[in-house]
């Protein structure tokens, strides 16, 4: 595995060099220029390697020293770094930003419309969720990143789903650019029936319902597929008389009865452990859980298959959690920072990044959903073919609580209001109306700064 990865990286590295993205070295001319970057510390052990390699290539071609710090999100260290630098108006030239941080710091981020215009001309539009998060008051305030960006489709134990729910997910969603003949039956109603069947068989779906990102993200996509939004674009609550919201609440409460009893306290690792242990038939996750299973429980990994999330009455939505790269407006090397971000956003660089993370990283551009690694990774070969959002999925990338304004959406996301409101009914014994009244009060208080 190590040798194959090295060969792939070497080949991709050659591809980047051959692409000639940086055709005019010495643009900045001063060998003493130092570009300081802080990127998200990747969960995949090899995940930081691509950015190191790209930084070296860029530096050699432009006579720039690129220093990279990889900062973990454990304990919110990366978010705290951004807050400290924004307050002191000093720090790195480029900083990884979590999805809602762009809105929080929009006034302190250098517009990158010139970079995004060139990238869009070259690769087509990014997905709508990436644009919604990175664009504020008509200007791009960050460049959507490949490294660390993830989708959260369903990772299914195809043997258990076939045996206990009678669904052949590989026939439904083959490793080809087409949907299978039964793909149109992959709805949340079908999902509920399958969840009940697998629960009865002793292999419940591993769906977290706590306050961590995996919980908030999949529930957010579920809500959107029912057209159930809790606010409008201005942040006004849209809860009273919202029948879609009541419909999805009723669905979520019924689904929760077929999940493990302790999902209300699960963190982002619990669903991975459920799959790897062999005790769960399905989770919503990037391929990191499968990758660990490949190492620690190969008998589980070889029976996993990634498929899109189910469709609801208002369409199919895919839970999406992106990272973005911002340039501080008070930075000293804004021009070279822009060129570096454009360089690492090229197709060649994005493919290197995705290859180095074993297919985990998702580029923001739909035209880059055809990287070879998603066809060849295994076992079984093709298991992550449907991990990137492909046209035949007919799905829309979605982040929970959009389209609320960033400041409000960030609070609702961190407070996990969508899972909490379900818990108040499923665990607390409240009626749906009582729980929704609580939700409206919470949102109103957040808008008032409470």
CSV table of C-alpha atoms in Angstrom, one decimal:
chain,number,residue,atom,x,y,z
A,1,UNK,CA,0.0,0.0,0.0
A,2,UNK,CA,2.8,2.4,0.9
A,3,UNK,CA,4.6,1.7,-2.3
A,4,UNK,CA,1.5,2.2,-4.4
A,5,UNK,CA,0.8,5.5,-2.7
A,6,UNK,CA,4.3,6.7,-3.3
A,7,UNK,CA,4.1,5.8,-6.9
A,8,UNK,CA,0.8,7.6,-7.2
A,9,UNK,CA,2.1,10.7,-5.5
A,10,UNK,CA,5.2,10.7,-7.7
A,11,UNK,CA,3.1,10.4,-10.8
A,12,UNK,CA,0.7,13.2,-9.7
A,13,UNK,CA,3.6,15.3,-8.7
A,14,UNK,CA,5.0,15.0,-12.2
A,15,UNK,CA,1.5,15.9,-13.5
A,16,UNK,CA,1.4,19.1,-11.5
A,17,UNK,CA,4.9,20.1,-12.7
A,18,UNK,CA,4.0,19.3,-16.3
A,19,UNK,CA,0.8,21.3,-16.1
A,20,UNK,CA,2.8,24.5,-15.9
A,21,UNK,CA,0.2,26.3,-13.8
A,22,UNK,CA,2.9,28.6,-12.7
A,23,UNK,CA,4.4,29.7,-16.0
A,24,UNK,CA,5.9,32.9,-14.8
A,25,UNK,CA,8.4,32.2,-12.0
A,26,UNK,CA,9.9,35.0,-10.0
A,27,UNK,CA,6.7,37.0,-10.2
A,28,UNK,CA,7.3,38.0,-6.7
A,29,UNK,CA,11.0,38.0,-7.3
A,30,UNK,CA,12.3,38.2,-3.7
A,31,UNK,CA,13.9,35.0,-2.4
A,32,UNK,CA,13.3,36.3,1.1
A,33,UNK,CA,9.5,36.3,0.7
A,34,UNK,CA,8.0,34.0,3.3
A,35,UNK,CA,4.4,32.8,2.9
A,36,UNK,CA,2.9,31.6,6.2
A,37,UNK,CA,-0.1,29.2,6.0
A,38,UNK,CA,-2.2,27.4,8.6
A,39,UNK,CA,-4.1,24.5,7.3
A,40,UNK,CA,-6.4,22.0,9.0
A,41,UNK,CA,-4.5,19.0,10.3
A,42,UNK,CA,-5.9,16.1,8.3
A,43,UNK,CA,-7.5,13.1,10.0
A,44,UNK,CA,-6.1,10.8,7.3
A,45,UNK,CA,-2.5,10.1,8.4
A,46,UNK,CA,-1.1,10.8,4.9
A,47,UNK,CA,-3.5,13.7,4.3
A,48,UNK,CA,-1.1,16.5,4.9
A,49,UNK,CA,1.5,15.2,2.5
A,50,UNK,CA,0.0,16.7,-0.6
A,51,UNK,CA,0.0,20.3,0.7
A,52,UNK,CA,3.6,19.9,1.8
A,53,UNK,CA,4.5,18.7,-1.7
A,54,UNK,CA,2.6,21.4,-3.4
A,55,UNK,CA,4.2,24.1,-1.1
A,56,UNK,CA,7.6,22.9,-2.1
A,57,UNK,CA,6.8,23.0,-5.8
A,58,UNK,CA,5.3,26.4,-5.6
A,59,UNK,CA,8.2,27.8,-3.6
A,60,UNK,CA,10.8,26.4,-6.0
A,61,UNK,CA,9.1,27.9,-9.0
A,62,UNK,CA,8.4,31.3,-7.5
A,63,UNK,CA,11.4,31.8,-5.2
A,64,UNK,CA,9.1,31.9,-2.2
A,65,UNK,CA,9.4,30.1,1.1
A,66,UNK,CA,6.1,28.5,2.0
A,67,UNK,CA,5.8,27.6,5.7
A,68,UNK,CA,2.8,25.5,6.7
A,69,UNK,CA,1.5,24.8,10.2
A,70,UNK,CA,-1.1,22.1,10.4
A,71,UNK,CA,-3.5,22.9,13.3
A,72,UNK,CA,-6.0,20.5,14.7
A,73,UNK,CA,-9.6,21.1,15.3
A,74,UNK,CA,-9.5,19.1,18.5
A,75,UNK,CA,-10.4,21.5,21.3
A,76,UNK,CA,-11.3,24.0,18.6
A,77,UNK,CA,-7.7,25.0,18.3
A,78,UNK,CA,-7.9,26.0,14.7
A,79,UNK,CA,-11.0,28.1,15.3
A,80,UNK,CA,-9.3,29.7,18.4
A,81,UNK,CA,-6.3,30.6,16.2
A,82,UNK,CA,-8.6,32.3,13.7
A,83,UNK,CA,-10.2,34.3,16.5
A,84,UNK,CA,-6.9,35.3,18.0
A,85,UNK,CA,-5.5,36.4,14.7
A,86,UNK,CA,-8.6,38.4,13.7
A,87,UNK,CA,-8.5,40.2,17.0
A,88,UNK,CA,-4.7,41.0,16.9
A,89,UNK,CA,-4.7,41.6,13.2
A,90,UNK,CA,-1.6,39.5,12.8
A,91,UNK,CA,-0.7,35.9,12.1
A,92,UNK,CA,-0.6,33.6,9.1
A,93,UNK,CA,-1.1,34.9,5.5
A,94,UNK,CA,-3.5,32.0,4.7
A,95,UNK,CA,-5.7,30.3,7.2
A,96,UNK,CA,-8.1,27.3,6.9
A,97,UNK,CA,-11.6,28.4,7.9
A,98,UNK,CA,-14.5,26.2,9.1
A,99,UNK,CA,-17.7,26.6,7.1
A,100,UNK,CA,-19.4,29.4,9.1
A,101,UNK,CA,-16.2,31.2,10.1
A,102,UNK,CA,-16.0,33.0,6.7
A,103,UNK,CA,-19.2,34.9,7.5
A,104,UNK,CA,-17.9,35.7,10.9
A,105,UNK,CA,-14.6,37.2,9.6
A,106,UNK,CA,-15.9,38.4,6.1
A,107,UNK,CA,-14.9,42.0,6.8
A,108,UNK,CA,-11.3,41.0,7.6
A,109,UNK,CA,-10.8,38.7,4.7
A,110,UNK,CA,-9.3,39.7,1.4
A,111,UNK,CA,-11.7,39.4,-1.5
A,112,UNK,CA,-10.6,36.6,-3.9
A,113,UNK,CA,-13.0,37.2,-6.8
A,114,UNK,CA,-10.1,37.3,-9.2
A,115,UNK,CA,-8.9,33.9,-8.1
A,116,UNK,CA,-12.4,32.4,-8.2
A,117,UNK,CA,-13.2,33.9,-11.6
A,118,UNK,CA,-10.2,32.2,-13.1
A,119,UNK,CA,-10.9,28.9,-11.4
A,120,UNK,CA,-14.6,29.0,-12.5
A,121,UNK,CA,-13.6,29.8,-16.0
A,122,UNK,CA,-11.4,26.8,-16.0
A,123,UNK,CA,-13.4,24.2,-14.1
A,124,UNK,CA,-17.0,25.4,-14.1
A,125,UNK,CA,-19.1,26.5,-11.1
A,126,UNK,CA,-18.4,25.1,-7.6
A,127,UNK,CA,-21.3,23.4,-5.8
A,128,UNK,CA,-24.0,25.8,-4.5
A,129,UNK,CA,-23.2,25.0,-0.8
A,130,UNK,CA,-19.5,26.0,-1.3
A,131,UNK,CA,-20.5,29.2,-2.9
A,132,UNK,CA,-23.2,30.0,-0.2
A,133,UNK,CA,-20.5,29.7,2.5
A,134,UNK,CA,-17.6,31.4,0.8
A,135,UNK,CA,-19.4,34.3,-0.8
A,136,UNK,CA,-20.6,37.2,1.3
A,137,UNK,CA,-22.3,40.5,0.1
A,138,UNK,CA,-21.5,39.6,-3.5
A,139,UNK,CA,-17.8,38.9,-3.0
A,140,UNK,CA,-15.8,35.7,-2.6
A,141,UNK,CA,-14.1,35.9,0.8
A,142,UNK,CA,-12.4,32.6,0.7
A,143,UNK,CA,-11.4,29.9,-1.7
A,144,UNK,CA,-13.3,26.6,-1.2
A,145,UNK,CA,-10.6,24.0,-0.4
A,146,UNK,CA,-10.1,20.4,-1.4
A,147,UNK,CA,-8.1,19.2,1.6
A,148,UNK,CA,-10.4,18.2,4.4
A,149,UNK,CA,-13.6,18.8,2.6
A,150,UNK,CA,-16.0,15.8,2.9
A,151,UNK,CA,-19.3,14.4,1.8
A,152,UNK,CA,-21.3,12.2,4.1
A,153,UNK,CA,-23.2,9.7,1.9
A,154,UNK,CA,-24.2,6.2,3.2
A,155,UNK,CA,-21.6,3.6,3.8
A,156,UNK,CA,-23.6,0.4,3.7
A,157,UNK,CA,-22.8,-3.2,4.6
A,158,UNK,CA,-24.2,-4.6,1.3
A,159,UNK,CA,-24.4,-8.1,2.6
A,160,UNK,CA,-26.5,-7.2,5.7
A,161,UNK,CA,-28.7,-4.9,3.7
A,162,UNK,CA,-29.4,-7.6,1.2
A,163,UNK,CA,-30.0,-10.3,3.8
A,164,UNK,CA,-32.2,-8.4,6.2
A,165,UNK,CA,-33.8,-5.6,4.1
A,166,UNK,CA,-33.8,-7.2,0.7
A,167,UNK,CA,-32.0,-4.3,-0.9
A,168,UNK,CA,-29.1,-4.9,-3.3
A,169,UNK,CA,-27.3,-1.5,-3.0
A,170,UNK,CA,-24.6,-2.4,-5.5
A,171,UNK,CA,-27.3,-3.0,-8.2
A,172,UNK,CA,-29.1,0.1,-7.1
A,173,UNK,CA,-25.9,2.3,-7.2
A,174,UNK,CA,-23.3,0.5,-9.3
A,175,UNK,CA,-19.7,1.7,-9.7
A,176,UNK,CA,-20.6,3.3,-13.0
A,177,UNK,CA,-21.9,6.7,-14.1
A,178,UNK,CA,-25.5,5.6,-14.1
A,179,UNK,CA,-28.2,4.8,-11.6
A,180,UNK,CA,-29.4,1.2,-11.3
A,181,UNK,CA,-33.0,0.3,-12.2
A,182,UNK,CA,-34.2,0.5,-8.5
A,183,UNK,CA,-32.4,3.7,-7.6
A,184,UNK,CA,-35.6,5.7,-7.7
A,185,UNK,CA,-36.9,3.6,-4.8
A,186,UNK,CA,-34.0,4.8,-2.5
A,187,UNK,CA,-36.1,7.2,-0.5
A,188,UNK,CA,-36.4,8.0,3.2
A,189,UNK,CA,-39.5,5.8,3.3
A,190,UNK,CA,-37.5,2.8,2.0
A,191,UNK,CA,-34.7,3.8,4.4
A,192,UNK,CA,-37.1,3.6,7.4
A,193,UNK,CA,-38.3,0.2,6.4
A,194,UNK,CA,-34.7,-1.0,6.0
A,195,UNK,CA,-33.7,0.5,9.4
A,196,UNK,CA,-36.5,-1.4,11.1
A,197,UNK,CA,-35.5,-4.7,9.4
A,198,UNK,CA,-31.8,-4.3,10.2
A,199,UNK,CA,-32.6,-3.3,13.8
A,200,UNK,CA,-34.7,-6.4,14.3
A,201,UNK,CA,-31.8,-8.5,12.9
A,202,UNK,CA,-29.4,-7.0,15.4
A,203,UNK,CA,-27.5,-4.7,13.0
A,204,UNK,CA,-29.1,-1.2,13.6
A,205,UNK,CA,-28.1,1.7,11.5
A,206,UNK,CA,-25.4,3.7,13.2
A,207,UNK,CA,-26.8,7.2,13.0
A,208,UNK,CA,-25.5,9.7,15.6
A,209,UNK,CA,-28.1,12.0,17.2
A,210,UNK,CA,-25.8,14.0,19.5
A,211,UNK,CA,-24.3,17.5,19.1
A,212,UNK,CA,-21.3,16.7,16.9
A,213,UNK,CA,-20.9,17.5,13.2
A,214,UNK,CA,-21.8,14.0,11.9
A,215,UNK,CA,-25.1,14.2,13.7
A,216,UNK,CA,-26.0,17.8,12.7
A,217,UNK,CA,-24.9,17.2,9.1
A,218,UNK,CA,-27.0,14.1,8.2
A,219,UNK,CA,-30.1,15.4,10.1
A,220,UNK,CA,-29.6,18.7,8.2
A,221,UNK,CA,-29.8,16.9,4.8
A,222,UNK,CA,-32.8,14.9,6.0
A,223,UNK,CA,-34.6,18.1,6.9
A,224,UNK,CA,-33.8,19.8,3.6
A,225,UNK,CA,-35.0,16.7,1.6
A,226,UNK,CA,-38.5,17.4,3.3
A,227,UNK,CA,-38.2,21.1,2.6
A,228,UNK,CA,-38.1,21.7,6.4
A,229,UNK,CA,-36.2,24.9,7.1
A,230,UNK,CA,-36.3,26.5,10.5
A,231,UNK,CA,-35.5,30.1,9.2
A,232,UNK,CA,-35.6,32.0,6.0
A,233,UNK,CA,-32.6,33.7,4.4
A,234,UNK,CA,-32.8,36.7,6.8
A,235,UNK,CA,-32.9,34.5,9.8
A,236,UNK,CA,-36.6,34.9,10.6
A,237,UNK,CA,-38.0,31.7,12.2
A,238,UNK,CA,-40.3,29.7,9.8
A,239,UNK,CA,-41.6,27.3,12.4
A,240,UNK,CA,-45.2,28.3,12.9
A,241,UNK,CA,-47.6,26.5,10.5
A,242,UNK,CA,-44.6,24.7,8.8
A,243,UNK,CA,-46.1,21.4,7.9
A,244,UNK,CA,-42.8,20.2,6.3
A,245,UNK,CA,-41.1,20.7,9.6
A,246,UNK,CA,-43.8,18.7,11.4
A,247,UNK,CA,-43.6,15.9,8.8
A,248,UNK,CA,-39.8,15.5,9.1
A,249,UNK,CA,-40.0,15.6,12.9
A,250,UNK,CA,-42.5,12.8,12.9
A,251,UNK,CA,-40.3,10.8,10.6
A,252,UNK,CA,-37.1,11.4,12.6
A,253,UNK,CA,-38.8,10.3,15.9
A,254,UNK,CA,-40.1,7.1,14.2
A,255,UNK,CA,-36.6,6.4,12.8
A,256,UNK,CA,-34.9,7.0,16.1
A,257,UNK,CA,-36.8,4.0,17.6
A,258,UNK,CA,-34.7,1.7,15.3
A,259,UNK,CA,-31.3,3.1,16.3
A,260,UNK,CA,-29.1,2.1,19.2
A,261,UNK,CA,-30.3,3.5,22.5
A,262,UNK,CA,-27.2,5.6,23.1
A,263,UNK,CA,-27.0,7.5,19.8
A,264,UNK,CA,-28.1,10.7,21.6
A,265,UNK,CA,-24.6,10.7,23.2
A,266,UNK,CA,-22.6,9.6,20.2
A,267,UNK,CA,-19.6,11.7,19.1
A,268,UNK,CA,-18.1,11.7,15.5
A,269,UNK,CA,-16.1,8.5,16.2
A,270,UNK,CA,-19.0,6.4,17.5
A,271,UNK,CA,-20.6,5.8,14.1
A,272,UNK,CA,-17.2,4.7,12.7
A,273,UNK,CA,-16.8,2.3,15.6
A,274,UNK,CA,-20.3,0.9,15.0
A,275,UNK,CA,-19.4,0.1,11.4
A,276,UNK,CA,-15.9,-1.2,12.0
A,277,UNK,CA,-17.2,-3.5,14.8
A,278,UNK,CA,-19.4,-5.2,12.4
A,279,UNK,CA,-22.5,-4.4,14.4
A,280,UNK,CA,-24.1,-1.8,12.1
A,281,UNK,CA,-25.5,-2.1,8.6
A,282,UNK,CA,-25.2,1.5,7.6
A,283,UNK,CA,-23.6,4.9,8.6
A,284,UNK,CA,-23.4,8.3,7.0
A,285,UNK,CA,-19.7,9.1,6.7
A,286,UNK,CA,-16.7,9.9,4.5
A,287,UNK,CA,-14.6,6.8,3.6
A,288,UNK,CA,-12.5,7.2,6.7
A,289,UNK,CA,-14.5,4.6,8.6
A,290,UNK,CA,-14.1,2.2,5.7
A,291,UNK,CA,-10.4,3.0,5.5
A,292,UNK,CA,-9.9,2.1,9.1
A,293,UNK,CA,-11.9,-1.0,8.6
A,294,UNK,CA,-9.7,-2.0,5.7
A,295,UNK,CA,-6.7,-1.8,8.1
A,296,UNK,CA,-8.3,-3.2,11.3
A,297,UNK,CA,-11.3,-5.3,10.2
A,298,UNK,CA,-10.8,-6.3,6.5
A,299,UNK,CA,-13.7,-8.7,6.7
A,300,UNK,CA,-16.0,-5.7,7.3
A,301,UNK,CA,-14.3,-3.3,4.8
A,302,UNK,CA,-14.7,-5.8,1.9
A,303,UNK,CA,-18.4,-5.8,2.3
A,304,UNK,CA,-18.9,-2.0,2.4
A,305,UNK,CA,-20.4,0.1,-0.4
A,306,UNK,CA,-21.0,3.8,-0.6
A,307,UNK,CA,-24.2,5.1,-2.0
A,308,UNK,CA,-26.0,8.5,-2.0
A,309,UNK,CA,-28.3,9.6,0.8
A,310,UNK,CA,-32.0,8.8,0.3
A,311,UNK,CA,-34.4,11.2,-1.4
A,312,UNK,CA,-37.3,12.9,0.3
A,313,UNK,CA,-40.4,14.7,-0.9
A,314,UNK,CA,-38.4,17.7,-2.0
A,315,UNK,CA,-35.4,15.9,-3.5
A,316,UNK,CA,-32.1,14.3,-2.6
A,317,UNK,CA,-29.6,16.2,-0.5
A,318,UNK,CA,-26.1,15.2,0.4
A,319,UNK,CA,-24.6,16.2,3.8
A,320,UNK,CA,-21.5,18.3,3.0
A,321,UNK,CA,-18.8,19.8,5.3
A,322,UNK,CA,-16.3,21.9,3.5
A,323,UNK,CA,-13.1,23.7,4.4
A,324,UNK,CA,-12.1,27.0,3.0
A,325,UNK,CA,-8.9,29.0,2.7
A,326,UNK,CA,-9.0,32.7,3.6
A,327,UNK,CA,-6.4,35.5,3.2
A,328,UNK,CA,-6.4,38.1,5.9
A,329,UNK,CA,-6.9,41.6,4.6
A,330,UNK,CA,-4.2,42.8,6.9
A,331,UNK,CA,-1.7,40.2,5.6
A,332,UNK,CA,1.6,41.3,4.1
A,333,UNK,CA,1.8,38.8,1.2
A,334,UNK,CA,-1.7,38.9,-0.3
A,335,UNK,CA,-0.6,38.7,-3.9
A,336,UNK,CA,1.5,35.6,-3.5
A,337,UNK,CA,-1.1,34.1,-1.2
A,338,UNK,CA,-3.7,34.4,-3.9
A,339,UNK,CA,-1.4,32.7,-6.4
A,340,UNK,CA,-0.7,29.9,-4.0
A,341,UNK,CA,-4.4,29.3,-3.4
A,342,UNK,CA,-5.0,29.2,-7.1
A,343,UNK,CA,-2.1,26.8,-7.6
A,344,UNK,CA,-3.4,24.3,-5.0
A,345,UNK,CA,-6.9,24.6,-6.4
A,346,UNK,CA,-5.9,23.4,-9.9
A,347,UNK,CA,-7.3,20.1,-11.1
A,348,UNK,CA,-3.9,18.5,-10.9
A,349,UNK,CA,-3.2,19.7,-7.4
A,350,UNK,CA,-6.7,18.7,-6.3
A,351,UNK,CA,-6.3,15.2,-7.7
A,352,UNK,CA,-3.0,14.9,-5.9
A,353,UNK,CA,-4.6,16.0,-2.6
A,354,UNK,CA,-7.5,13.5,-3.1
A,355,UNK,CA,-5.1,10.7,-4.0
A,356,UNK,CA,-3.0,11.4,-1.0
A,357,UNK,CA,-6.0,11.2,1.4
A,358,UNK,CA,-7.1,7.9,-0.2
A,359,UNK,CA,-10.1,9.5,-1.8
A,360,UNK,CA,-11.3,11.3,1.3
A,361,UNK,CA,-10.9,14.9,0.1
A,362,UNK,CA,-13.7,16.4,-2.1
A,363,UNK,CA,-12.9,19.3,-4.6
A,364,UNK,CA,-15.5,22.0,-4.7
A,365,UNK,CA,-15.9,21.8,-8.5
A,366,UNK,CA,-18.3,19.2,-10.0
A,367,UNK,CA,-16.1,18.8,-13.0
A,368,UNK,CA,-13.6,17.1,-10.6
A,369,UNK,CA,-15.9,14.3,-9.5
A,370,UNK,CA,-14.2,11.9,-11.9
A,371,UNK,CA,-10.8,11.3,-10.3
A,372,UNK,CA,-9.6,7.8,-11.0
A,373,UNK,CA,-9.0,6.9,-7.4
A,374,UNK,CA,-12.8,6.7,-6.7
A,375,UNK,CA,-13.0,4.0,-9.3
A,376,UNK,CA,-10.0,2.0,-8.2
A,377,UNK,CA,-10.1,2.1,-4.4
A,378,UNK,CA,-11.0,-1.2,-2.7
A,379,UNK,CA,-11.7,-3.8,-1.6
A,380,UNK,CA,-14.2,-4.2,-3.0
A,381,UNK,CA,-13.1,-2.2,-6.1
A,382,UNK,CA,-15.5,0.6,-6.6
A,383,UNK,CA,-16.6,0.8,-3.0
A,384,UNK,CA,-16.2,4.6,-3.0
A,385,UNK,CA,-17.1,5.3,-6.6
A,386,UNK,CA,-20.3,7.1,-5.5
A,387,UNK,CA,-18.6,9.0,-2.7
A,388,UNK,CA,-18.3,12.3,-4.7
A,389,UNK,CA,-21.6,13.8,-5.8
A,390,UNK,CA,-22.1,12.7,-9.4
A,391,UNK,CA,-24.7,14.0,-11.9
A,392,UNK,CA,-26.7,10.7,-12.0
A,393,UNK,CA,-27.2,10.9,-8.2
A,394,UNK,CA,-29.4,14.0,-8.8
A,395,UNK,CA,-28.4,15.2,-5.4
A,396,UNK,CA,-27.6,18.7,-4.0
A,397,UNK,CA,-24.8,19.3,-1.6
A,398,UNK,CA,-26.2,20.8,1.6
A,399,UNK,CA,-25.0,22.2,4.9
A,400,UNK,CA,-27.3,22.2,7.9
A,401,UNK,CA,-29.2,25.4,8.7
A,402,UNK,CA,-28.6,27.1,5.3
A,403,UNK,CA,-29.8,29.5,4.0
A,404,UNK,CA,-29.8,31.3,7.4
A,405,UNK,CA,-27.3,34.2,7.7
A,406,UNK,CA,-23.9,32.9,8.7
A,407,UNK,CA,-23.9,34.5,12.2
A,408,UNK,CA,-27.1,32.8,13.2
A,409,UNK,CA,-26.5,29.6,11.3
A,410,UNK,CA,-23.2,29.2,13.1
A,411,UNK,CA,-24.9,29.3,16.5
A,412,UNK,CA,-27.7,26.9,15.5
A,413,UNK,CA,-25.1,24.5,14.0
A,414,UNK,CA,-22.8,24.6,17.1
A,415,UNK,CA,-25.8,24.2,19.4
A,416,UNK,CA,-27.1,21.3,17.2
A,417,UNK,CA,-30.7,22.6,17.4
A,418,UNK,CA,-31.9,20.1,14.8
A,419,UNK,CA,-30.9,17.0,16.8
A,420,UNK,CA,-31.9,18.6,20.1
A,421,UNK,CA,-35.4,19.3,18.9
A,422,UNK,CA,-35.8,15.7,17.9
A,423,UNK,CA,-34.4,14.5,21.2
A,424,UNK,CA,-37.0,16.6,23.1
A,425,UNK,CA,-39.7,14.4,21.6
A,426,UNK,CA,-38.0,11.1,21.3
A,427,UNK,CA,-36.2,11.2,24.6
A,428,UNK,CA,-37.9,14.0,26.6
A,429,UNK,CA,-41.5,13.0,26.0
A,430,UNK,CA,-42.6,16.4,24.6
A,431,UNK,CA,-45.1,16.7,21.8
A,432,UNK,CA,-43.8,17.9,18.4
A,433,UNK,CA,-45.6,21.2,19.0
A,434,UNK,CA,-43.9,21.7,22.4
A,435,UNK,CA,-40.5,20.9,20.9
A,436,UNK,CA,-41.0,23.3,18.0
A,437,UNK,CA,-42.1,26.0,20.4
A,438,UNK,CA,-38.8,25.5,22.2
A,439,UNK,CA,-37.0,25.7,18.9
A,440,UNK,CA,-38.6,29.0,18.0
A,441,UNK,CA,-37.7,30.4,21.4
A,442,UNK,CA,-34.0,29.3,21.0
A,443,UNK,CA,-33.7,30.9,17.6
A,444,UNK,CA,-35.4,34.1,18.7
A,445,UNK,CA,-33.0,34.3,21.7
A,446,UNK,CA,-30.0,33.8,19.4
A,447,UNK,CA,-31.2,36.6,17.1
A,448,UNK,CA,-31.4,38.9,20.1
A,449,UNK,CA,-27.9,37.9,21.2
A,450,UNK,CA,-29.0,35.8,24.1
